[in-house]
Short mmCIF file of C-alpha atoms and ligand atoms in Angstrom, two decimals:
data_model
loop_
_atom_site.label_atom_id
_atom_site.label_comp_id
_atom_site.label_asym_id
_atom_site.label_seq_id
_atom_site.Cartn_x
_atom_site.Cartn_y
_atom_site.Cartn_z
CA MET A 1 -29.21 -15.82 18.42
CA ASN A 2 -32.00 -14.43 20.52
CA ILE A 3 -30.43 -10.83 21.32
CA PRO A 4 -30.77 -8.04 18.91
CA SER A 5 -27.62 -7.84 17.20
CA SER A 6 -26.69 -7.08 13.47
CA MET A 7 -24.31 -8.57 11.20
CA PRO A 8 -20.93 -6.74 10.73
CA PRO A 9 -18.94 -6.52 7.58
CA GLY A 10 -16.25 -9.47 7.18
CA VAL A 11 -13.10 -10.64 5.61
CA ALA A 12 -12.68 -13.62 3.55
CA PHE A 13 -9.22 -15.03 4.78
CA LEU A 14 -8.41 -16.86 1.82
CA SER A 15 -9.37 -14.50 -0.93
CA GLY A 16 -8.52 -11.82 1.15
CA GLN A 17 -11.75 -9.79 0.33
CA PHE A 18 -14.43 -7.91 1.88
CA THR A 19 -17.58 -10.06 2.36
CA ALA A 20 -19.73 -6.93 1.79
CA GLU A 21 -20.15 -6.19 -2.39
CA ASN A 22 -21.39 -2.44 -2.07
CA GLY A 23 -17.92 -0.81 -1.04
CA ILE A 24 -15.80 1.69 -2.69
CA LYS A 25 -13.04 0.35 -5.41
CA LYS A 26 -10.28 2.13 -6.92
CA ILE A 27 -7.72 0.45 -9.49
CA THR A 28 -4.39 2.30 -9.92
CA ARG A 29 -2.98 0.82 -13.33
CA CYS A 30 0.59 0.84 -14.42
CA GLY A 31 0.06 4.41 -16.55
CA ASP A 32 -1.28 5.91 -13.39
CA LEU A 33 2.28 5.43 -11.94
CA SER A 34 4.36 7.65 -13.80
CA GLY A 35 7.76 8.45 -11.95
CA VAL A 36 7.13 5.67 -9.68
CA PHE A 37 9.43 2.82 -10.71
CA TYR A 38 12.97 4.03 -11.42
CA ASP A 39 13.37 2.00 -14.81
CA ARG A 40 11.12 4.33 -17.09
CA ALA A 41 12.18 2.24 -20.25
CA ALA A 42 10.35 -0.93 -18.63
CA TRP A 43 7.62 0.89 -17.25
CA GLN A 44 6.85 2.30 -20.89
CA ALA A 45 6.86 -1.33 -22.02
CA ILE A 46 4.23 -2.36 -19.58
CA PRO A 47 0.46 -1.70 -21.24
CA VAL A 48 -0.70 1.46 -19.59
CA ASP A 49 -4.03 -0.15 -18.71
CA THR A 50 -2.09 -3.16 -16.77
CA PRO A 51 -3.89 -3.15 -13.48
CA VAL A 52 -1.15 -2.85 -10.37
CA TYR A 53 -3.32 -2.83 -7.39
CA ARG A 54 -6.96 -2.35 -6.51
CA VAL A 55 -8.42 -1.14 -3.11
CA GLU A 56 -11.57 -1.91 -1.66
CA MET A 57 -13.27 0.67 1.06
CA LEU A 58 -16.06 -0.04 3.64
CA ARG A 59 -18.59 2.71 3.57
CA SER A 60 -18.22 4.68 6.83
CA PRO A 61 -18.86 7.99 8.49
CA GLN A 62 -16.20 10.61 7.90
CA GLY A 63 -15.09 13.54 10.45
CA GLU A 64 -12.98 13.52 13.14
CA GLY A 65 -12.56 10.62 15.52
CA GLU A 66 -14.32 8.30 12.56
CA LEU A 67 -12.26 5.50 10.67
CA PHE A 68 -11.69 4.22 7.09
CA VAL A 69 -11.13 0.21 6.68
CA GLY A 70 -9.84 -0.65 3.35
CA ILE A 71 -7.94 -3.30 1.69
CA THR A 72 -5.29 -3.35 -0.64
CA HIS A 73 -4.81 -5.90 -3.17
CA LEU A 74 -1.42 -5.52 -5.11
CA GLN A 75 -0.58 -7.55 -8.07
CA PRO A 76 2.51 -9.74 -7.95
CA GLY A 77 5.01 -8.58 -10.70
CA ARG A 78 8.24 -6.11 -11.41
CA VAL A 79 8.99 -2.75 -13.69
CA GLY A 80 12.67 -3.97 -14.83
CA ASP A 81 13.89 -5.33 -11.83
CA GLU A 82 11.72 -3.72 -9.14
CA PHE A 83 8.92 -5.07 -7.79
CA TYR A 84 5.34 -3.80 -7.87
CA MET A 85 4.49 -1.33 -5.19
CA THR A 86 1.88 1.29 -4.31
CA ARG A 87 2.85 4.66 -4.98
CA GLY A 88 3.08 5.29 -1.25
CA HIS A 89 2.13 8.43 0.62
CA PHE A 90 2.71 10.68 3.87
CA HIS A 91 -0.64 11.51 5.82
CA GLN A 92 -1.72 15.21 4.79
CA ARG A 93 -2.35 15.53 8.74
CA ARG A 94 1.22 14.03 9.43
CA GLU A 95 0.56 13.59 13.08
CA GLN A 96 -1.89 10.58 12.11
CA GLY A 97 -0.92 6.73 11.91
CA GLU A 98 -2.82 3.74 10.52
CA VAL A 99 -2.75 -0.15 11.22
CA TYR A 100 -1.90 -2.61 8.28
CA PHE A 101 -2.77 -6.10 8.71
CA GLY A 102 -1.93 -8.83 6.20
CA LEU A 103 -4.32 -11.12 4.67
CA ARG A 104 -2.48 -13.01 2.14
CA GLY A 105 0.79 -13.02 0.23
CA THR A 106 3.90 -11.97 1.15
CA GLY A 107 6.10 -8.45 0.84
CA LEU A 108 7.60 -5.79 2.61
CA LEU A 109 6.09 -2.43 3.87
CA LEU A 110 8.59 0.46 3.43
CA LEU A 111 7.80 2.72 6.22
CA GLN A 112 9.96 6.37 6.28
CA ASN A 113 9.87 9.00 8.23
CA GLU A 114 10.44 12.91 7.62
CA GLN A 115 14.02 13.05 8.06
CA GLY A 116 14.17 10.44 4.88
CA VAL A 117 15.29 7.24 7.24
CA ALA A 118 13.56 4.50 5.78
CA ARG A 119 13.06 0.63 6.93
CA LEU A 120 11.28 -2.41 5.59
CA GLU A 121 8.82 -4.67 7.91
CA GLN A 122 8.00 -8.27 6.28
CA ILE A 123 4.12 -8.69 5.83
CA SER A 124 2.72 -12.18 5.61
CA PRO A 125 -0.52 -13.43 6.58
CA GLY A 126 -1.58 -12.23 10.14
CA SER A 127 1.04 -9.50 10.79
CA VAL A 128 0.45 -6.33 12.28
CA HIS A 129 1.64 -3.18 11.62
CA ILE A 130 1.72 0.15 13.81
CA ILE A 131 2.57 3.07 11.23
CA PRO A 132 3.34 6.02 13.69
CA GLY A 133 2.45 9.54 12.66
CA PHE A 134 4.55 11.51 10.51
CA THR A 135 5.66 8.34 8.31
CA ALA A 136 5.11 7.50 4.68
CA HIS A 137 4.51 3.97 4.05
CA ARG A 138 4.32 1.80 0.94
CA LEU A 139 3.34 -1.72 0.11
CA ILE A 140 5.79 -3.88 -2.15
CA ASN A 141 4.84 -7.64 -3.38
CA THR A 142 7.85 -9.56 -3.45
CA GLY A 143 6.00 -12.67 -3.72
CA SER A 144 4.42 -14.82 -6.70
CA GLU A 145 0.81 -14.30 -5.44
CA VAL A 146 -1.36 -11.29 -4.87
CA LEU A 147 -0.81 -9.08 -1.61
CA SER A 148 -3.70 -8.23 0.41
CA ALA A 149 -3.68 -5.94 3.18
CA LEU A 150 -6.06 -4.41 5.54
CA ALA A 151 -5.68 -0.83 6.55
CA VAL A 152 -7.72 1.29 9.40
CA TRP A 153 -6.89 5.08 9.32
CA PRO A 154 -8.42 8.03 10.85
CA SER A 155 -11.02 9.38 8.01
CA VAL A 156 -9.11 13.06 8.73
CA ALA A 157 -5.81 12.04 7.82
CA GLY A 158 -5.71 12.91 4.02
CA HIS A 159 -3.16 11.32 1.62
CA ASP A 160 -0.10 13.38 0.49
CA TYR A 161 1.48 12.21 -2.37
CA ALA A 162 3.29 15.29 -3.64
CA ALA A 163 5.87 15.53 -0.22
CA LEU A 164 7.46 11.91 -1.92
CA ALA A 165 7.58 13.30 -5.44
CA HIS A 166 11.69 12.20 -5.54
CA GLY A 167 10.36 8.91 -4.11
CA PHE A 168 11.62 6.87 -1.22
CA ALA A 169 15.28 6.18 0.33
CA LEU A 170 14.95 2.38 -0.74
CA ARG A 171 14.17 0.48 -3.49
CA VAL A 172 12.88 -3.03 -3.45
CA ILE A 173 14.53 -5.01 -6.68
CA GLU A 174 15.32 -8.73 -7.73
CA GLN A 175 19.02 -9.22 -8.23
CA ASP A 176 20.82 -12.28 -8.90
CA GLY A 177 17.28 -14.50 -7.89
CA LYS A 178 17.39 -12.64 -4.36
CA ILE A 179 15.47 -9.66 -2.96
CA GLN A 180 17.62 -6.92 -2.22
CA ALA A 181 17.03 -3.44 -0.68
CA LYS A 182 19.12 -0.68 -2.73
CA GLU A 183 19.46 2.68 -1.16
CA VAL A 184 18.64 5.53 -3.27
CA GLN A 185 20.85 8.63 -3.50
CA HIS A 186 18.93 11.70 -4.27
CA GLY A 187 21.08 14.56 -6.22
O1 PA5 B 1 -4.44 4.28 3.43
C1 PA5 B 1 -3.45 3.38 3.33
O2 PA5 B 1 -2.52 3.75 3.43
C2 PA5 B 1 -3.93 2.67 2.10
O3 PA5 B 1 -5.18 2.38 2.31
C3 PA5 B 1 -3.62 3.10 0.88
O4 PA5 B 1 -4.00 4.41 0.24
C4 PA5 B 1 -3.28 2.38 -0.51
O5 PA5 B 1 -2.37 1.08 -0.10
C5 PA5 B 1 -3.32 2.83 -1.81
O6 PA5 B 1 -1.78 3.18 -2.26
P1 PA5 B 1 -1.68 4.66 -2.03
O7 PA5 B 1 -2.53 5.73 -1.51
O8 PA5 B 1 -0.25 4.92 -1.92
O9 PA5 B 1 -1.70 4.68 -3.67
NI1 NI B 2 -2.20 6.04 4.87
#
């Protein structure tokens, strides 16, 4: 090509990874997820350094109006009968939304509003998920391979994990060989 242009970062669809290697990477291990899975004994039986998910982020500007782009790679597996999942969060700036895009693997996106009403969207390669403002979100890997999803969100959004200290209103488990969603009664 003979016009001035540059090569942007890319996603390798087969591996679900960014092609650029100089991003920011964070691994979340089983030991980091205290209180996230309901079966505490099953959680304690898993070595603390077992990786559950990995996030890679592009280096991009921060500030009002700027966007972050990241890919989450969530391992397949279960703690007891509950599928591996991300911690999940509201945005600190509640009005800020986010878009998720399925890259590889299969699972569920758990969404929950501030009134505690939860719903699930199926995530698979190519699925597009619009997460509105005021909506908490968590990825759940119900498949047998790594679930990778690309996310785009405002850099000012921030993460609020504390607001969900008691967890989401739905848990996704395997029961009788089937994937089931169970409502949680908070006491
Ligand atoms: O911005 C997002 O919603 C994602 O990049 C998540 O931060 C990522 O999936 C990890 O999940 P959590 O932040 O809930 O640990
Ligand atoms: Ni988010």
